[in-house]
């Protein structure tokens, strides 16, 4: 999983990297040129010779020429930087009409991700992961439910804040298939660092397959243990905060778990997603993500095992 702003994988990150390259290398050259000029001036200062008045006149003339030239050069470079920055900035604001529409809501401390569609039955809700088709612009609407968060996927675009009561938007046009790391980039409380959003950029066909799978309601329990787990989930405290499509659990206080097992992490990057970690998470969420809004459900080991059997089947 890469997350390098200087290894851009989307048009927007490419535009930012272009500004960086164009500003960085000339600045390095200018920096060393100034140091060399300074050293040269200090060196020359020692061996002034000849008639003092004559030397002064020659020096004033040379200094005038040098400083005028330098000022003009700096003005030209700054003008070029401004023009380049303006042109590249337009690319970050460009919007395409057939964009994929996604709505991300920042919460303490996880990401709710909704794929919007004019047909509500085609909408998909997931959490703490983003899948995008390569070559198509995604317009990401950003909102926050509590405090200010900031979505940053360095390989795809710059940061954009998610501000309570105010809508913001980020466009991503990924070009290179791969997995990229996204982070919350604005300190938002105790678990700010565990607010990770892995981004999968895939071919349009792979994206369509993933999207189709996400649209389906949850898989039916495949074993007796999983069936007990489903019942515990629906009748216990789980359903007070979580939703699983196709069951009676429909709360959206916490992440939607309809396809939990297909996601890479638990607790927005707190733990890799596997059966052992899921059991550990259910046993004591606070031990793995202190401060998380998920309370300890105080479940006996056999109930946890049934829940894990059920949730691990939710691909
Ligand atoms: Cu959300 Cu930091």
Coordinates of N, CA and C in Angstrom, one line a residue, residues 38-125:
X38 N 27.4 34.7 -2.0 CA 27.7 35.3 -0.7 C 29.2 35.0 -0.4
X39 N 29.6 33.7 -0.6 CA 31.0 33.3 -0.4 C 31.9 34.1 -1.2
X40 N 31.5 34.3 -2.5 CA 32.4 35.1 -3.4 C 32.5 36.5 -3.0
X41 N 31.4 37.1 -2.5 CA 31.4 38.5 -2.0 C 32.3 38.7 -0.8
X42 N 32.2 37.7 0.1 CA 33.1 37.8 1.3 C 34.6 37.6 0.9
X43 N 34.8 36.8 0.0 CA 36.2 36.6 -0.5 C 36.7 37.8 -1.1
X44 N 36.0 38.4 -2.0 CA 36.4 39.6 -2.8 C 36.6 40.8 -1.9
X45 N 35.9 40.9 -0.9 CA 35.9 42.0 0.0 C 37.3 42.3 0.6
X46 N 38.2 41.2 0.7 CA 39.5 41.4 1.3 C 40.5 42.1 0.4
X47 N 40.4 41.9 -0.9 CA 41.5 42.4 -1.7 C 41.1 43.6 -2.6
X48 N 40.5 44.6 -2.0 CA 40.2 45.8 -2.7 C 41.5 46.6 -2.8
X49 N 41.8 47.0 -4.1 CA 43.1 47.7 -4.3 C 42.9 48.9 -5.2
X50 N 43.9 49.7 -5.4 CA 43.8 50.8 -6.3 C 43.2 52.1 -5.7
X51 N 42.9 53.0 -6.5 CA 42.3 54.3 -6.0 C 40.9 54.1 -5.4
X52 N 40.7 54.5 -4.2 CA 39.5 54.2 -3.5 C 38.2 54.8 -4.2
X53 N 38.3 56.0 -4.6 CA 37.1 56.6 -5.3 C 36.7 55.9 -6.6
X54 N 37.8 55.5 -7.3 CA 37.6 54.9 -8.6 C 36.9 53.5 -8.4
X55 N 37.4 52.8 -7.4 CA 36.9 51.5 -7.0 C 35.4 51.6 -6.6
X56 N 35.1 52.6 -5.8 CA 33.7 52.8 -5.4 C 32.8 53.0 -6.6
X57 N 33.2 53.8 -7.5 CA 32.3 54.1 -8.7 C 32.1 52.8 -9.5
X58 N 33.2 52.1 -9.7 CA 33.0 50.8 -10.5 C 32.1 49.9 -9.7
X59 N 32.3 49.8 -8.4 CA 31.5 48.9 -7.6 C 30.0 49.3 -7.6
X60 N 29.7 50.6 -7.5 CA 28.3 51.0 -7.5 C 27.7 50.6 -8.8
X61 N 28.4 50.8 -10.0 CA 27.8 50.5 -11.3 C 27.6 49.0 -11.3
X62 N 28.5 48.2 -10.9 CA 28.4 46.7 -11.0 C 27.2 46.2 -10.1
X63 N 27.2 46.8 -8.9 CA 26.1 46.4 -8.0 C 24.7 46.8 -8.6
X64 N 24.6 47.9 -9.2 CA 23.3 48.3 -9.8 C 22.9 47.3 -10.8
X65 N 23.8 47.0 -11.7 CA 23.5 46.0 -12.8 C 23.1 44.6 -12.1
X66 N 23.9 44.2 -11.2 CA 23.7 42.9 -10.6 C 22.3 42.8 -9.9
X67 N 22.1 43.9 -9.1 CA 20.8 43.8 -8.3 C 19.6 44.0 -9.2
X68 N 19.7 44.8 -10.2 CA 18.6 45.0 -11.2 C 18.3 43.6 -11.8
X69 N 19.4 43.0 -12.3 CA 19.2 41.7 -13.0 C 18.6 40.7 -12.1
X70 N 19.1 40.6 -10.8 CA 18.6 39.7 -9.9 C 17.1 39.9 -9.6
X71 N 16.7 41.2 -9.4 CA 15.3 41.5 -9.0 C 14.4 41.1 -10.2
X72 N 14.9 41.4 -11.4 CA 14.0 41.0 -12.6 C 13.9 39.5 -12.7
X73 N 15.0 38.8 -12.4 CA 15.0 37.3 -12.5 C 14.0 36.8 -11.5
X74 N 14.1 37.3 -10.2 CA 13.2 36.8 -9.1 C 11.7 37.1 -9.5
X75 N 11.5 38.3 -10.0 CA 10.1 38.7 -10.4 C 9.6 37.7 -11.5
X76 N 10.4 37.4 -12.4 CA 10.0 36.5 -13.5 C 9.7 35.1 -12.9
X77 N 10.6 34.6 -12.0 CA 10.4 33.2 -11.5 C 9.1 33.2 -10.7
X78 N 8.9 34.2 -9.8 CA 7.7 34.3 -9.0 C 6.4 34.4 -9.8
X79 N 6.5 35.1 -10.9 CA 5.4 35.2 -11.8 C 5.1 33.8 -12.5
X80 N 6.1 33.1 -12.9 CA 6.0 31.8 -13.5 C 5.4 30.8 -12.4
X81 N 5.9 30.9 -11.2 CA 5.3 30.0 -10.1 C 3.8 30.3 -10.0
X82 N 3.5 31.6 -9.9 CA 2.1 31.9 -9.7 C 1.2 31.4 -10.8
X83 N 1.7 31.6 -12.1 CA 0.9 31.2 -13.2 C 0.8 29.6 -13.2
X84 N 1.8 28.9 -12.9 CA 1.8 27.5 -12.9 C 0.8 27.0 -11.8
X85 N 1.0 27.6 -10.6 CA 0.1 27.2 -9.5 C -1.4 27.4 -9.8
X86 N -1.7 28.6 -10.5 CA -3.0 28.9 -10.9 C -3.6 27.8 -11.9
X87 N -2.8 27.5 -12.9 CA -3.2 26.5 -13.9 C -3.4 25.2 -13.3
X88 N -2.5 24.7 -12.4 CA -2.6 23.4 -11.8 C -3.8 23.4 -10.8
X89 N -4.0 24.5 -10.2 CA -5.1 24.6 -9.2 C -6.5 24.4 -9.9
X90 N -6.6 24.9 -11.2 CA -7.8 24.7 -11.9 C -8.1 23.2 -12.1
X91 N -7.0 22.4 -12.2 CA -7.2 21.0 -12.4 C -7.8 20.3 -11.2
X92 N -7.5 20.9 -10.0 CA -8.1 20.3 -8.8 C -9.5 20.6 -8.7
X93 N -9.9 21.7 -9.3 CA -11.3 22.2 -9.2 C -12.2 21.7 -10.4
X94 N -11.5 21.1 -11.4 CA -12.3 20.6 -12.6 C -13.3 19.5 -12.1
X95 N -14.4 19.5 -12.8 CA -15.5 18.5 -12.5 C -16.0 17.9 -13.8
X96 N -16.2 16.6 -13.8 CA -16.8 16.0 -15.0 C -18.2 15.5 -14.7
X97 N -19.0 15.5 -15.7 CA -20.5 15.3 -15.5 C -20.8 13.9 -15.2
X98 N -20.1 12.9 -15.7 CA -20.4 11.5 -15.5 C -19.6 10.9 -14.3
X99 N -19.3 11.7 -13.3 CA -18.5 11.3 -12.2 C -19.3 10.3 -11.4
X100 N -18.5 9.4 -10.7 CA -19.0 8.5 -9.7 C -19.2 9.5 -8.4
X101 N -20.4 9.3 -7.8 CA -20.7 10.2 -6.7 C -20.6 9.4 -5.4
X102 N -19.8 9.9 -4.5 CA -19.5 9.2 -3.2 C -19.7 10.3 -2.1
X103 N -20.3 9.8 -1.0 CA -20.5 10.7 0.2 C -19.7 10.1 1.4
X104 N -18.7 10.8 1.8 CA -18.0 10.3 3.0 C -18.3 11.2 4.2
X105 N -18.6 10.6 5.3 CA -18.9 11.3 6.6 C -17.8 10.9 7.6
X106 N -17.1 11.9 8.1 CA -16.1 11.7 9.1 C -16.8 11.5 10.5
X107 N -16.4 10.5 11.2 CA -16.9 10.3 12.6 C -15.7 10.0 13.5
X108 N -15.9 10.3 14.8 CA -14.9 9.9 15.8 C -15.0 8.4 16.0
X109 N -14.1 7.5 15.5 CA -13.0 7.7 14.6 C -13.1 6.7 13.5
X110 N -13.9 7.0 12.6 CA -14.1 6.1 11.4 C -14.7 6.9 10.3
X111 N -14.8 6.3 9.1 CA -15.3 6.9 7.9 C -16.5 6.2 7.4
X112 N -17.7 6.9 7.3 CA -18.8 6.2 6.7 C -18.8 6.6 5.2
X113 N -18.9 5.6 4.3 CA -18.7 5.7 2.9 C -20.0 5.3 2.2
X114 N -20.6 6.2 1.5 CA -21.9 5.9 0.8 C -21.7 6.2 -0.7
X115 N -22.0 5.2 -1.5 CA -22.0 5.4 -3.0 C -23.4 5.9 -3.4
X116 N -23.5 7.1 -4.0 CA -24.8 7.6 -4.3 C -25.2 7.2 -5.7
X117 N -26.5 7.1 -5.8 CA -27.1 6.8 -7.1 C -28.5 7.4 -7.2
X118 N -28.9 7.9 -8.4 CA -30.2 8.5 -8.5 C -31.3 7.4 -8.2
X119 N -31.0 6.1 -8.4 CA -31.8 5.1 -8.0 C -31.4 4.6 -6.6
X120 N -32.2 4.9 -5.5 CA -31.8 4.6 -4.2 C -31.5 3.1 -3.9
X121 N -32.1 2.2 -4.7 CA -31.9 0.8 -4.5 C -30.5 0.4 -5.0
X122 N -29.8 1.3 -5.7 CA -28.5 0.9 -6.2 C -27.4 1.5 -5.3
X123 N -27.8 2.2 -4.2 CA -26.8 2.9 -3.4 C -26.2 1.8 -2.5
X124 N -24.9 2.1 -2.1 CA -24.2 1.2 -1.3 C -23.6 1.9 -0.1
X125 N -23.7 1.3 1.1 CA -23.0 1.9 2.3 C -22.0 1.0 2.8

